Coordinates of C-alpha atoms in Angstrom, one line a residue:
M1 CA 34.7 98.0 -50.3
R2 CA 36.4 100.0 -52.8
A3 CA 34.1 102.4 -54.6
S4 CA 34.2 101.9 -59.1
T5 CA 33.9 105.2 -60.6
G6 CA 31.0 107.0 -60.5
S7 CA 29.0 104.7 -58.0
A8 CA 30.0 106.3 -54.7
P9 CA 28.4 106.4 -52.4
Y10 CA 25.8 104.3 -53.7
H11 CA 28.6 101.3 -53.7
H12 CA 27.3 100.9 -49.9
L13 CA 24.2 99.7 -51.1
D14 CA 25.6 96.3 -51.5
A15 CA 25.9 95.8 -47.6
L16 CA 22.0 96.7 -47.5
P17 CA 19.1 94.3 -47.8
R18 CA 17.7 94.9 -51.0
E19 CA 14.3 95.7 -49.6
L20 CA 15.7 99.1 -47.9
W21 CA 17.7 100.2 -51.4
R22 CA 15.0 102.5 -52.0
W23 CA 14.3 103.6 -48.5
A24 CA 18.1 104.3 -48.6
V25 CA 18.1 106.3 -52.0
V26 CA 15.0 108.0 -52.0
C27 CA 15.3 109.5 -48.1
S28 CA 15.5 113.5 -48.1
S29 CA 17.3 114.0 -44.5
G30 CA 21.0 113.9 -44.7
Q31 CA 23.2 113.3 -47.7
P32 CA 24.0 110.2 -48.9
A33 CA 27.3 110.1 -48.6
A34 CA 26.9 110.2 -44.7
R35 CA 23.2 108.6 -44.4
L36 CA 24.3 105.2 -46.8
P37 CA 27.3 103.9 -44.6
H38 CA 25.8 104.5 -41.6
M39 CA 22.6 102.4 -42.4
A40 CA 25.0 99.5 -42.5
R41 CA 26.0 100.3 -38.8
W42 CA 22.5 100.6 -37.6
M43 CA 21.2 97.1 -39.0
E44 CA 24.1 95.6 -37.4
A45 CA 23.3 97.3 -34.3
L46 CA 19.7 96.7 -34.2
L47 CA 20.0 92.7 -35.0
A48 CA 22.1 93.0 -32.0
G49 CA 19.4 94.4 -29.9
A50 CA 21.5 97.8 -29.1
L51 CA 21.7 101.2 -30.6
P52 CA 24.4 102.1 -33.1
D53 CA 27.2 104.9 -32.0
T54 CA 26.0 108.6 -31.7
T55 CA 27.9 109.4 -34.4
E56 CA 26.1 107.3 -36.7
D57 CA 23.3 110.1 -37.5
F58 CA 22.6 109.7 -41.0
G59 CA 24.3 112.9 -41.7
D60 CA 21.3 115.0 -39.7
A61 CA 22.0 114.8 -35.9
A62 CA 19.2 116.9 -34.6
A63 CA 16.3 114.9 -36.1
T64 CA 18.0 111.5 -35.9
Q65 CA 18.8 112.2 -32.1
A66 CA 15.6 112.7 -31.4
L67 CA 14.2 109.4 -32.9
R68 CA 17.3 107.3 -30.6
P69 CA 15.5 107.2 -27.3
L70 CA 12.4 106.1 -28.7
L71 CA 13.7 103.1 -29.9
V72 CA 14.5 102.2 -25.9
E73 CA 11.4 103.9 -24.6
L74 CA 9.3 101.6 -26.7
E75 CA 11.5 98.6 -26.4
L76 CA 12.0 98.0 -30.0
L77 CA 15.1 96.9 -29.9
T78 CA 13.8 93.3 -27.8
L79 CA 12.0 93.0 -31.1
T80 CA 14.6 93.7 -33.3
Q81 CA 17.1 91.4 -32.0
G82 CA 17.6 88.3 -33.7
S83 CA 15.0 89.5 -36.0
A84 CA 15.8 90.7 -39.6
P85 CA 12.7 91.3 -41.0
L86 CA 11.6 93.1 -37.9
T87 CA 14.9 95.2 -38.0
R88 CA 14.3 95.8 -41.7
Q89 CA 10.5 97.1 -40.8
V90 CA 12.1 99.6 -38.0
M91 CA 14.9 100.8 -40.3
Q92 CA 12.4 101.7 -42.9
S93 CA 9.9 103.7 -40.5
L94 CA 12.7 105.5 -39.5
L95 CA 13.8 106.5 -42.8
W96 CA 9.9 107.5 -43.5
H97 CA 9.5 109.8 -41.2
L98 CA 13.0 111.3 -41.3
D99 CA 11.9 111.8 -45.0
S100 CA 8.7 113.5 -43.9
L101 CA 11.0 116.4 -42.5
I102 CA 10.9 117.8 -46.3
D103 CA 7.1 118.4 -46.4
R104 CA 7.6 121.0 -43.3
P105 CA 5.6 124.5 -43.9
A106 CA 7.7 127.1 -44.5
D107 CA 7.3 129.0 -41.5
E108 CA 7.3 126.6 -39.3
P109 CA 10.7 125.7 -37.4
R110 CA 12.5 122.8 -38.2
A111 CA 12.6 121.8 -34.3
Q112 CA 9.3 121.8 -34.4
T113 CA 8.7 119.8 -37.1
I114 CA 11.4 117.2 -35.6
A115 CA 8.8 117.2 -32.5
R116 CA 5.9 116.3 -34.5
M117 CA 7.9 113.8 -36.4
R118 CA 8.8 112.4 -33.3
N119 CA 5.4 112.1 -31.8
E120 CA 4.4 110.9 -35.5
F121 CA 6.9 107.8 -34.9
R122 CA 5.7 107.1 -31.2
D123 CA 2.3 106.9 -31.9
S124 CA 2.8 104.4 -35.0
W125 CA 5.0 102.2 -32.9
D126 CA 2.6 102.4 -30.1
V127 CA -0.2 100.8 -32.3
Q128 CA 2.1 98.1 -34.2
R129 CA 4.2 97.3 -30.5
Q130 CA 0.9 96.5 -29.1
G131 CA 0.0 93.8 -32.3
W132 CA 3.1 92.4 -31.8
D133 CA 2.7 92.2 -28.6
E134 CA -0.4 90.3 -28.9
V135 CA 1.3 87.6 -31.4
L136 CA 4.3 87.0 -29.2
S137 CA 1.7 86.6 -26.2
L138 CA 0.0 84.1 -27.9
L139 CA 2.5 82.1 -30.0
Q140 CA 5.2 83.1 -27.4
S141 CA 7.2 83.9 -30.5
L142 CA 7.1 85.1 -33.9
G143 CA 9.4 82.9 -36.1
D144 CA 8.6 83.7 -39.8
L145 CA 5.6 86.1 -39.2
A146 CA 7.6 88.7 -38.5
H147 CA 8.0 88.8 -42.1
L148 CA 4.5 90.2 -42.2
R149 CA 4.0 93.9 -42.8
W150 CA 2.1 95.9 -40.6
D151 CA -0.8 95.9 -42.5
D152 CA -1.0 92.1 -43.5
L153 CA -0.1 91.3 -39.8
Q154 CA -3.5 93.8 -38.8
G155 CA -5.6 92.1 -41.4
H156 CA -5.3 88.9 -39.1
L157 CA -5.4 91.0 -35.5
N158 CA -8.9 92.7 -36.9
R159 CA -10.2 89.1 -37.7
R160 CA -12.9 88.0 -35.2
E161 CA -11.0 84.8 -34.7
W162 CA -8.2 86.6 -33.0
G163 CA -10.3 87.0 -30.3
E164 CA -11.1 83.4 -30.0
A165 CA -7.8 82.6 -30.2
R166 CA -6.4 84.9 -27.2
R167 CA -9.1 83.7 -25.1
I168 CA -7.5 80.0 -26.1
G169 CA -4.2 81.5 -25.4
E170 CA -5.3 82.5 -21.8
L171 CA -7.2 79.2 -20.8
L172 CA -3.7 77.6 -21.6
Q173 CA -1.9 79.3 -19.1
R174 CA -4.8 77.2 -16.3
L175 CA -3.5 73.9 -18.0
P176 CA 0.6 73.8 -17.3
Q177 CA 0.3 70.4 -16.6
L178 CA -1.2 69.8 -20.4
A179 CA 1.8 71.9 -21.6
R180 CA 4.3 70.1 -19.8
F181 CA 3.2 67.3 -21.3
I182 CA 3.1 68.3 -25.0
D183 CA 6.5 70.1 -24.8
G184 CA 7.4 66.7 -23.7
V185 CA 6.1 64.9 -26.8
G186 CA 9.5 63.0 -27.8
R187 CA 12.1 60.9 -26.3
R188 CA 15.4 63.2 -26.3
E189 CA 16.4 66.7 -27.4
H190 CA 16.7 67.4 -30.8
A191 CA 20.0 66.0 -32.6
Q192 CA 21.6 68.0 -35.5
H193 CA 21.5 65.5 -37.9
P194 CA 19.1 62.3 -36.6
P195 CA 19.2 59.0 -38.8
A196 CA 15.8 57.4 -39.2
L197 CA 16.8 54.7 -37.3
T198 CA 20.2 53.8 -35.4
T199 CA 21.4 50.5 -34.1
Q200 CA 22.0 49.1 -30.8
P201 CA 24.6 46.8 -30.4
D202 CA 23.4 43.5 -28.7
A203 CA 25.1 42.5 -25.5
R204 CA 25.2 38.7 -26.4
D205 CA 27.7 39.8 -29.5
Q206 CA 30.3 41.1 -26.9
M207 CA 30.8 38.1 -25.1
P208 CA 34.1 36.4 -25.4
A209 CA 33.9 33.0 -27.4
A210 CA 34.1 29.9 -25.3
R211 CA 37.2 28.0 -25.7
H212 CA 37.5 25.5 -28.9
P213 CA 39.1 22.8 -28.4
A214 CA 38.9 23.0 -24.8
D215 CA 41.9 21.1 -22.4
E216 CA 40.3 18.9 -20.1
E217 CA 41.9 16.0 -17.9
E218 CA 40.4 13.1 -17.5
R219 CA 41.4 10.1 -15.0
R220 CA 41.6 6.5 -16.0
P221 CA 42.5 3.4 -14.3
E222 CA 46.3 2.5 -14.0
P223 CA 47.1 -0.1 -11.1
T224 CA 50.8 0.4 -11.1
A225 CA 50.4 4.2 -10.1
V226 CA 48.4 5.4 -6.8
D227 CA 47.5 9.2 -6.5
G228 CA 45.6 9.7 -3.3
V229 CA 42.5 8.3 -1.5
R230 CA 39.5 8.7 -2.3
R231 CA 35.6 7.0 -1.0
S232 CA 34.2 4.2 -2.7
R233 CA 33.3 0.4 -2.3
T234 CA 35.8 -1.2 -4.4
L235 CA 37.3 -3.9 -2.0
A236 CA 40.6 -4.4 -3.8
R237 CA 42.0 -0.9 -3.1
M238 CA 40.4 -0.6 0.7
T239 CA 43.0 1.1 2.8
G240 CA 44.8 -0.6 5.3
G241 CA 42.3 1.1 8.3
E242 CA 39.4 0.1 6.7
S243 CA 40.2 -3.7 7.1
L244 CA 40.9 -3.1 10.4
N245 CA 37.4 -2.5 11.5
L246 CA 36.6 -5.9 10.3
T247 CA 38.3 -7.0 13.2
H248 CA 36.5 -5.6 15.6
P249 CA 33.2 -6.3 17.0
V250 CA 31.7 -2.9 17.1
L251 CA 33.4 -1.2 14.1
R252 CA 32.2 -4.0 11.8
R253 CA 29.1 -2.7 11.6
L254 CA 30.4 0.9 11.0
W255 CA 32.2 -0.8 8.1
R256 CA 29.3 -2.4 6.8
A257 CA 27.8 1.0 6.8
R258 CA 30.3 2.6 5.0
F259 CA 30.2 -0.1 2.5
A260 CA 26.7 0.1 1.8
E261 CA 26.8 3.8 1.1
A262 CA 30.2 3.7 -1.1
Q263 CA 32.0 5.6 1.9
L264 CA 35.2 3.2 2.3
L265 CA 38.7 4.9 2.2
T266 CA 40.1 3.1 -0.9
Y267 CA 43.2 3.8 -3.0
D268 CA 43.0 6.0 -5.8
D269 CA 45.2 4.5 -8.6
R270 CA 43.9 6.3 -11.7
A271 CA 46.5 8.4 -13.9
R272 CA 45.9 11.7 -15.1
E273 CA 45.4 12.0 -19.1
Q274 CA 45.5 14.6 -21.4
S275 CA 42.4 14.6 -23.6
Q276 CA 41.1 16.8 -26.3
R277 CA 37.1 17.7 -25.7
P278 CA 35.7 20.6 -28.0
L279 CA 33.1 22.6 -25.8
P280 CA 29.8 23.7 -27.5
Q281 CA 30.3 26.6 -29.6
P282 CA 28.0 29.2 -28.8
E283 CA 25.4 30.1 -31.2
L284 CA 26.1 33.2 -33.7
Q285 CA 23.6 35.5 -32.9
S286 CA 22.3 38.0 -35.9
R287 CA 22.9 41.8 -34.9
R288 CA 19.4 42.9 -34.4
H289 CA 18.0 46.7 -35.0
H290 CA 16.4 48.5 -32.5
P291 CA 14.5 51.4 -33.9
T292 CA 15.2 54.4 -31.3
H293 CA 14.1 58.1 -31.4
A294 CA 17.5 59.7 -32.4
G295 CA 15.9 63.2 -31.7
R296 CA 12.7 65.1 -31.6
G297 CA 10.8 64.5 -34.6
P298 CA 8.2 66.2 -36.7
L299 CA 4.8 66.5 -34.9
I300 CA 1.5 65.0 -36.4
V301 CA -1.7 66.5 -34.1
C302 CA -4.7 64.3 -35.0
L303 CA -7.6 66.3 -33.8
D304 CA -10.9 64.8 -32.7
T305 CA -13.8 67.7 -34.2
S306 CA -16.9 65.1 -33.6
G307 CA -20.1 66.8 -31.9
S308 CA -19.2 65.0 -28.8
M309 CA -16.0 67.3 -28.4
R310 CA -18.0 70.4 -28.3
G311 CA -18.4 72.7 -25.2
A312 CA -15.4 72.3 -22.7
P313 CA -13.7 69.4 -24.7
E314 CA -13.7 71.8 -27.5
N315 CA -11.7 74.7 -25.9
V316 CA -8.9 72.1 -24.2
A317 CA -8.5 70.6 -27.6
K318 CA -7.8 74.2 -29.3
A319 CA -5.6 74.7 -26.5
C320 CA -3.9 71.6 -27.3
V321 CA -3.2 72.4 -30.9
L322 CA -2.0 76.0 -29.8
Q323 CA 0.8 74.5 -27.3
A324 CA 1.7 71.9 -30.1
L325 CA 2.4 74.9 -32.2
R326 CA 4.7 76.7 -30.0
S327 CA 6.3 73.7 -29.0
A328 CA 7.0 72.4 -32.5
H329 CA 8.2 75.8 -33.5
A330 CA 10.4 76.0 -30.3
G331 CA 11.7 72.7 -31.2
R332 CA 12.3 73.5 -35.0
R333 CA 9.8 70.9 -35.8
A334 CA 7.8 70.5 -38.6
C335 CA 4.1 70.5 -37.4
R336 CA 0.8 69.3 -39.5
L337 CA -2.8 69.3 -38.1
L338 CA -5.3 66.2 -39.2
A339 CA -8.9 67.7 -38.0
F340 CA -10.6 64.6 -38.3
G341 CA -14.6 64.1 -37.9
G342 CA -17.0 61.6 -40.0
P343 CA -16.4 60.0 -43.0
G344 CA -14.8 62.1 -45.5
E345 CA -14.5 64.7 -43.2
L346 CA -10.3 65.3 -42.8
L347 CA -8.8 68.8 -42.7
E348 CA -5.0 68.6 -43.0
R349 CA -3.1 71.9 -42.6
D350 CA 0.4 72.8 -42.1
M351 CA 0.8 75.0 -38.8
A352 CA 3.5 77.0 -39.2
M353 CA 5.0 79.8 -37.5
D354 CA 4.1 81.9 -40.9
A355 CA 1.2 83.9 -42.4
E356 CA -0.6 80.8 -43.8
G357 CA 0.2 78.9 -40.5
L358 CA -1.3 82.1 -38.5
S359 CA -4.3 81.9 -41.0
H360 CA -4.5 78.0 -40.4
L361 CA -4.7 78.2 -36.6
L362 CA -7.6 81.1 -36.8
D363 CA -9.8 79.3 -38.9
L364 CA -9.3 76.1 -36.3
M365 CA -10.2 79.2 -33.4
G366 CA -13.1 80.2 -35.3
Q367 CA -14.6 76.2 -35.9
S368 CA -17.1 74.8 -34.3
F369 CA -16.7 70.9 -33.8
D370 CA -20.3 69.0 -35.1
G371 CA -18.8 66.1 -36.8
G372 CA -19.0 62.1 -36.5
T373 CA -16.3 59.9 -35.6
D374 CA -13.7 58.7 -38.1
V375 CA -10.8 57.5 -36.7
Q376 CA -9.6 55.3 -39.2
T377 CA -9.1 58.1 -42.4
P378 CA -6.5 60.1 -39.8
M379 CA -4.7 57.0 -38.4
E380 CA -3.9 55.7 -42.3
R381 CA -3.1 59.2 -43.2
A382 CA -0.8 59.6 -40.8
V383 CA 0.9 55.9 -41.0
A384 CA 1.2 57.1 -44.7
L385 CA 2.9 60.5 -43.5
V386 CA 6.0 58.7 -41.6
Q387 CA 6.5 56.4 -44.9
T388 CA 8.2 59.3 -46.3
T389 CA 11.8 60.7 -45.4
E390 CA 10.4 64.4 -44.0
W391 CA 8.3 62.9 -41.6
H392 CA 10.6 59.9 -40.6
E393 CA 10.6 59.2 -36.4
A394 CA 7.6 61.3 -36.1
D395 CA 5.3 61.7 -32.9
L396 CA 1.7 61.2 -33.5
L397 CA -0.8 63.1 -30.6
I398 CA -4.0 62.4 -30.7
V399 CA -6.6 65.1 -28.8
S400 CA -9.8 63.5 -28.2
D401 CA -12.5 62.4 -25.9
G402 CA -12.0 58.5 -26.2
E403 CA -14.9 57.4 -28.1
F404 CA -13.5 56.0 -31.1
G405 CA -12.1 52.7 -32.2
V406 CA -9.6 51.3 -34.7
T407 CA -10.1 48.1 -36.7
H408 CA -7.3 45.1 -36.6
Q409 CA -6.0 46.1 -40.0
T410 CA -5.7 50.0 -38.9
L411 CA -3.9 48.9 -35.6
A412 CA -1.5 46.3 -37.2
Q413 CA -0.3 48.9 -39.5
L414 CA 0.1 51.7 -36.5
R415 CA 2.3 48.6 -34.4
D416 CA 4.4 48.3 -37.4
A417 CA 5.1 51.9 -38.0
K418 CA 6.1 52.1 -34.4
Q419 CA 8.4 49.2 -34.8
R420 CA 9.9 49.9 -38.1
L421 CA 9.9 53.5 -38.3
A422 CA 10.0 54.7 -34.6
L423 CA 6.7 56.2 -34.8
R424 CA 5.2 57.1 -30.9
V425 CA 1.9 57.6 -30.7
H426 CA 0.5 60.2 -27.9
G427 CA -2.7 60.3 -26.3
I428 CA -4.7 63.7 -24.5
L429 CA -7.8 62.7 -23.0
I430 CA -10.5 65.0 -22.4
G431 CA -13.2 63.0 -20.6
D432 CA -14.0 61.1 -17.7
R433 CA -12.3 57.7 -19.2
E434 CA -10.4 56.1 -21.7
T435 CA -12.1 54.0 -24.3
V436 CA -10.4 50.5 -25.6
G437 CA -9.7 52.3 -29.3
L438 CA -7.9 54.9 -27.5
A439 CA -5.8 52.6 -24.7
E440 CA -4.9 50.5 -27.8
V441 CA -3.0 53.1 -30.1
C442 CA -1.3 55.2 -27.3
D443 CA 1.9 54.5 -26.1
Q444 CA 1.5 57.3 -23.3
L445 CA -1.9 59.1 -22.3
H446 CA -2.4 62.2 -20.4
W447 CA -5.9 62.6 -18.9
V448 CA -7.3 65.9 -18.9
R449 CA -8.9 65.4 -15.4
E450 CA -10.8 68.9 -14.6
W451 CA -11.8 69.6 -18.5
R452 CA -15.3 70.4 -17.1
R453 CA -14.0 73.8 -15.5
Y454 CA -13.3 75.1 -19.1
G455 CA -16.4 75.3 -20.4
S456 CA -17.9 78.7 -21.8
G457 CA -20.2 79.8 -19.4
A458 CA -20.4 76.7 -17.8
T459 CA -20.7 76.4 -14.0
V460 CA -17.5 76.0 -12.5
V461 CA -16.6 72.9 -10.3
G462 CA -13.5 71.9 -8.3
D463 CA -10.3 71.2 -9.0
G464 CA -9.5 68.1 -10.1
F465 CA -13.8 66.7 -10.3
S466 CA -14.4 63.9 -12.0
P467 CA -17.3 61.6 -11.7
V468 CA -15.3 58.5 -11.8
H469 CA -12.5 57.7 -9.9
S470 CA -10.2 56.3 -12.6
R471 CA -9.8 57.1 -16.3
S472 CA -8.6 53.4 -16.5
L473 CA -12.3 52.1 -16.0
T474 CA -12.1 50.0 -19.1
A475 CA -8.6 48.3 -18.5
L476 CA -9.8 47.7 -14.7
Y477 CA -12.7 46.2 -15.3
F478 CA -12.6 44.8 -18.9
P479 CA -9.0 43.7 -19.0
N480 CA -9.0 41.2 -21.6
A481 CA -10.7 43.9 -24.0
I482 CA -7.7 45.9 -25.1
R483 CA -5.4 43.9 -27.9
R484 CA -1.8 43.8 -26.6

């Protein structure tokens, strides 16, 4: 990069994020001519999860070398790797602490000031690193949360709901089968540019067409020509051997039996004739369009917040939402929460891995489930969502104890969306048995059989305990009740 007249060395700012310009200019450690070009190489190294060369010291070797080991000791390189926001935060912190050296008392040796600055840097990132570790432990990734400033993140960590979220995260570790089920929602791994609907060729379209017209050999009577022997009861064309049987007293009976059965040997005097007989042409089959899921589409979570979900089912349901957020972010899929209760109680929130999404998640963690059960509204809203381009090929995840039903009209709309828009409906049953409503709408169902074990302060029961032997009691005893 060539510097224009009067701009050196500040032309190096072009290689830095705009958020670092002020920090790069006002820092009093080292000379700008050395500090500014070194900053770009520090950014590249931290993004790669490594330290730059020791010669990149911002023009202040003593102070910079004192901070370098702390980046490894505090494992900050694992945070900055691939995360531009956290890389900027670490760079800002480095420059701020280096700039603090200018405020040292006149009677204090600079080496002592550097040691104090080093301890302050460690203490600061001990706290911050613990906060980021908590976020990583809960969400398993940072996503756009890395853009948060520390004071903003600290505000979320200080919320009462954060403790509840951590408890739900610990509970989720005890539900590996549930986590695997939610991770598997969606047929195939995500494609780069999935079409809304893909077509599959009909195998009948690839069958070779029948010959038309077809050449077929036909015989017609012509007494002047003999072509072999055949069995019949035509006496005029009977062979000599059959005639001799008539003169024998015993073989006469055999001749009569053969005559009755048309099994006499007779001359075949029918000549071949070429005839054009068209074969039936196969009916043209129109190419059928089969909706297939071209990849993992967006995820819509319908969460039952009715009063029947209070207690242990509520804890498992919140764990489902947390795992859905993790899976959606890992697969780069949009995720929307439809929390439903009684009539008019529908809460719709985008669950993104950003500050707003984290706030929505914490709001849910602090919510108590005590509403009614009106599943019509969220189902209709989900069907309306998949009509839009953004939510084509969506996967609908219903988390409920199964105590609900849908009308014929809603069920018809849901089935139409499955057929036309590749909508798939997955259910998580947090109860003892599936109901007609849940069995009708779900294509795939996961039963959390041991849900009683996860109540707050509840008596712990044995693994897999359930008072019923099967979740499918409705289908077992009332098979005709389910509308298929």
